[in-house]
GROMACS .gro file of C-alpha atoms in nm:
model
  190
    1MET     CA    1   0.203   1.463   0.435
    2PRO     CA    2   0.242   1.237   0.119
    3GLY     CA    3  -0.057   0.993   0.196
    4GLN     CA    4  -0.304   1.275   0.290
    5ARG     CA    5  -0.307   1.430  -0.071
    6SER     CA    6  -0.544   1.332  -0.323
    7ILE     CA    7  -0.416   1.214  -0.656
    8THR     CA    8  -0.531   1.559  -0.806
    9GLU     CA    9  -0.350   1.755  -0.561
   10ALA     CA   10  -0.017   1.514  -0.605
   11GLU     CA   11  -0.045   1.565  -0.991
   12LYS     CA   12  -0.070   1.966  -0.968
   13LEU     CA   13   0.207   1.967  -0.706
   14ALA     CA   14   0.431   1.764  -0.947
   15GLN     CA   15   0.344   1.973  -1.236
   16ALA     CA   16   0.439   2.303  -1.050
   17LYS     CA   17   0.758   2.145  -0.926
   18LEU     CA   18   0.861   2.037  -1.250
   19GLY     CA   19   0.755   2.358  -1.445
   20GLY     CA   20   1.005   2.390  -1.722
   21VAL     CA   21   1.194   2.059  -1.662
   22PRO     CA   22   1.216   1.860  -1.983
   23VAL     CA   23   1.035   1.528  -1.888
   24ARG     CA   24   0.814   1.270  -2.045
   25ARG     CA   25   0.504   1.349  -1.841
   26GLU     CA   26   0.258   1.104  -1.990
   27GLN     CA   27   0.518   0.838  -1.880
   28MET     CA   28   0.565   0.986  -1.547
   29ALA     CA   29   0.208   1.000  -1.465
   30ALA     CA   30   0.153   0.645  -1.553
   31VAL     CA   31   0.429   0.511  -1.373
   32ALA     CA   32   0.315   0.733  -1.069
   33ASN     CA   33  -0.039   0.626  -1.103
   34ILE     CA   34   0.078   0.240  -1.123
   35TYR     CA   35   0.244   0.307  -0.804
   36ARG     CA   36  -0.040   0.501  -0.645
   37ALA     CA   37  -0.307   0.242  -0.754
   38ALA     CA   38  -0.082  -0.052  -0.609
   39SER     CA   39  -0.053   0.122  -0.280
   40ALA     CA   40  -0.395   0.224  -0.269
   41VAL     CA   41  -0.532  -0.110  -0.348
   42ARG     CA   42  -0.283  -0.299  -0.124
   43GLN     CA   43  -0.378  -0.062   0.163
   44HIS     CA   44  -0.742  -0.100   0.124
   45LEU     CA   45  -0.701  -0.489   0.107
   46GLU     CA   46  -0.494  -0.523   0.419
   47ASN     CA   47  -0.742  -0.295   0.595
   48SER     CA   48  -1.057  -0.485   0.485
   49VAL     CA   49  -1.025  -0.852   0.415
   50LEU     CA   50  -0.649  -0.947   0.546
   51ARG     CA   51  -0.689  -0.761   0.885
   52ASP     CA   52  -0.951  -1.010   0.997
   53SER     CA   53  -0.721  -1.293   0.901
   54ASP     CA   54  -0.424  -1.097   1.065
   55LEU     CA   55  -0.214  -1.126   0.732
   56THR     CA   56   0.007  -0.904   0.586
   57TRP     CA   57  -0.025  -0.850   0.216
   58THR     CA   58   0.295  -0.990   0.146
   59ALA     CA   59   0.205  -1.341   0.357
   60PHE     CA   60  -0.128  -1.315   0.161
   61VAL     CA   61   0.058  -1.308  -0.182
   62VAL     CA   62   0.311  -1.592  -0.047
   63LEU     CA   63   0.012  -1.823   0.049
   64TRP     CA   64  -0.158  -1.745  -0.295
   65VAL     CA   65   0.130  -1.812  -0.498
   66VAL     CA   66   0.152  -2.149  -0.301
   67TRP     CA   67  -0.180  -2.217  -0.323
   68VAL     CA   68  -0.208  -2.170  -0.704
   69TRP     CA   69   0.117  -2.321  -0.812
   70GLY     CA   70   0.122  -2.620  -0.577
   71GLU     CA   71   0.429  -2.735  -0.410
   72SER     CA   72   0.724  -2.474  -0.502
   73GLU     CA   73   1.093  -2.434  -0.443
   74THR     CA   74   1.127  -2.099  -0.225
   75ARG     CA   75   1.331  -1.926  -0.483
   76HIS     CA   76   1.025  -1.979  -0.729
   77VAL     CA   77   0.804  -1.854  -0.474
   78ALA     CA   78   1.007  -1.550  -0.354
   79GLU     CA   79   1.057  -1.432  -0.746
   80GLU     CA   80   0.686  -1.457  -0.790
   81ALA     CA   81   0.601  -1.276  -0.491
   82GLY     CA   82   0.839  -0.988  -0.571
   83ILE     CA   83   1.013  -1.041  -0.247
   84SER     CA   84   1.361  -1.149  -0.111
   85LYS     CA   85   1.461  -1.516  -0.031
   86GLY     CA   86   1.540  -1.352   0.335
   87THR     CA   87   1.170  -1.196   0.383
   88LEU     CA   88   1.014  -1.516   0.215
   89THR     CA   89   1.197  -1.694   0.520
   90GLY     CA   90   1.009  -1.476   0.793
   91VAL     CA   91   0.676  -1.488   0.613
   92SER     CA   92   0.703  -1.866   0.552
   93ARG     CA   93   0.792  -1.925   0.918
   94THR     CA   94   0.477  -1.719   1.044
   95LEU     CA   95   0.242  -1.890   0.772
   96GLU     CA   96   0.388  -2.223   0.884
   97SER     CA   97   0.324  -2.139   1.275
   98ARG     CA   98  -0.026  -2.077   1.207
   99GLY     CA   99  -0.075  -2.414   1.021
  100LEU     CA  100  -0.121  -2.258   0.695
  101LEU     CA  101   0.196  -2.351   0.499
  102ARG     CA  102   0.405  -2.685   0.521
  103ARG     CA  103   0.811  -2.637   0.481
  104THR     CA  104   1.003  -2.940   0.383
  105GLY     CA  105   1.324  -3.021   0.250
  106HIS     CA  106   1.372  -3.100  -0.123
  107PRO     CA  107   1.387  -3.490  -0.192
  108THR     CA  108   1.701  -3.480  -0.399
  109ASP     CA  109   1.854  -3.142  -0.310
  110GLY     CA  110   1.933  -3.087   0.052
  111ARG     CA  111   2.007  -2.749  -0.005
  112LEU     CA  112   1.667  -2.653  -0.131
  113VAL     CA  113   1.298  -2.616   0.054
  114LEU     CA  114   0.956  -2.651  -0.085
  115LEU     CA  115   0.681  -2.495   0.060
  116ALA     CA  116   0.307  -2.621   0.024
  117ALA     CA  117  -0.031  -2.511   0.153
  118THR     CA  118  -0.134  -2.728   0.440
  119ASP     CA  119  -0.532  -2.860   0.436
  120LYS     CA  120  -0.587  -2.568   0.660
  121GLY     CA  121  -0.431  -2.324   0.432
  122GLU     CA  122  -0.626  -2.474   0.131
  123GLU     CA  123  -0.939  -2.417   0.348
  124PHE     CA  124  -0.829  -2.068   0.440
  125MET     CA  125  -0.755  -1.978   0.080
  126GLY     CA  126  -1.101  -2.137  -0.034
  127ARG     CA  127  -1.290  -1.906   0.247
  128VAL     CA  128  -1.074  -1.610   0.213
  129PHE     CA  129  -1.000  -1.557  -0.155
  130PRO     CA  130  -1.378  -1.499  -0.267
  131ALA     CA  131  -1.420  -1.210  -0.016
  132PHE     CA  132  -1.046  -1.088  -0.166
  133ASN     CA  133  -1.206  -1.091  -0.490
  134GLU     CA  134  -1.517  -0.908  -0.380
  135GLU     CA  135  -1.281  -0.617  -0.286
  136GLU     CA  136  -1.094  -0.646  -0.610
  137ALA     CA  137  -1.411  -0.592  -0.749
  138PHE     CA  138  -1.490  -0.294  -0.535
  139VAL     CA  139  -1.167  -0.123  -0.631
  140THR     CA  140  -1.228  -0.157  -0.981
  141SER     CA  141  -1.625  -0.065  -0.991
  142ARG     CA  142  -1.564   0.216  -1.141
  143LEU     CA  143  -1.435   0.057  -1.479
  144SER     CA  144  -1.642  -0.181  -1.690
  145GLY     CA  145  -1.541  -0.534  -1.750
  146GLU     CA  146  -1.388  -0.425  -2.088
  147GLU     CA  147  -1.177  -0.169  -1.935
  148CYS     CA  148  -1.057  -0.400  -1.661
  149ARG     CA  149  -0.941  -0.631  -1.962
  150ASP     CA  150  -0.801  -0.331  -2.140
  151LEU     CA  151  -0.608  -0.215  -1.835
  152ALA     CA  152  -0.482  -0.567  -1.737
  153GLY     CA  153  -0.337  -0.587  -2.095
  154LEU     CA  154  -0.179  -0.257  -2.067
  155LEU     CA  155  -0.020  -0.356  -1.718
  156ARG     CA  156   0.102  -0.679  -1.876
  157GLN     CA  157   0.283  -0.489  -2.156
  158VAL     CA  158   0.464  -0.295  -1.854
  159VAL     CA  159   0.538  -0.589  -1.667
  160LEU     CA  160   0.679  -0.760  -2.033
  161GLN     CA  161   0.905  -0.432  -2.126
  162VAL     CA  162   1.096  -0.480  -1.776
  163GLU     CA  163   1.088  -0.838  -1.774
  164GLU     CA  164   1.248  -0.902  -2.125
  165HIS     CA  165   1.431  -0.575  -2.129
  166GLY     CA  166   1.509  -0.447  -1.798
  167GLU     CA  167   1.810  -0.616  -1.734
  168ALA     CA  168   1.983  -0.514  -2.034
  169ARG     CA  169   1.867  -0.138  -1.965
  170ARG     CA  170   2.014  -0.149  -1.613
  171ARG     CA  171   2.354  -0.260  -1.760
  172SER     CA  172   2.364   0.002  -2.010
  173LEU     CA  173   2.287   0.243  -1.758
  174LEU     CA  174   2.562   0.113  -1.534
  175ASP     CA  175   2.814   0.119  -1.818
  176GLY     CA  176   2.810  -0.261  -1.779
  177ALA     CA  177   2.893  -0.270  -1.422
  178PRO     CA  178   2.714  -0.482  -1.161
  179PRO     CA  179   2.462  -0.272  -0.964
  180ALA     CA  180   2.574  -0.209  -0.594
  181PRO     CA  181   2.443  -0.416  -0.337
  182ARG     CA  182   2.144  -0.280  -0.162
  183ARG     CA  183   2.214  -0.144   0.193
  184SER     CA  184   1.916  -0.328   0.442
  185GLY     CA  185   1.754  -0.079   0.660
  186ARG     CA  186   2.051   0.219   0.586
  187ARG     CA  187   2.009   0.520   0.393
  188PRO     CA  188   2.285   0.602   0.145
  189LYS     CA  189   2.520   0.885   0.246
  190ALA     CA  190   2.410   1.220   0.129
   0.00000   0.00000   0.00000
């Protein structure tokens, strides 16, 4: 099963499977390890700090974005959290029902909704984020401070590449056609 193999085993299996297939192995390993690291860190933080708070990773990220940015339009929160507006609607309603987030109408555009942390949400983040950060320190404890800065800078370059050139690349791969809409919950026909 995929979640039960070590990173070393997964790399050996991929190497054996690909054999002579001409691929850019260093780039493949970099992207695969970005995904693996993100999944491992997310799972660790959900099962440690966030479990006691009964929050999912996504709910924490939404609350973090609103806590840091202050009152914000839902479309900006969804974009920064890396989730759809539909997902944000459910998450923000849950956070609102727990008294951590406030949803209000935009003062000049009735179509827009604003999100803000409540006093309880501010207190919650002020209490929980230090514990969250302790776990961030734990998961990076094999790296020096300089290596953490280097890693953050390198990952920032990956994000910038996608932000600055991803849309043009996607269009070129699709010969200018817009991408097909995603099917929620359904697998494409084989």
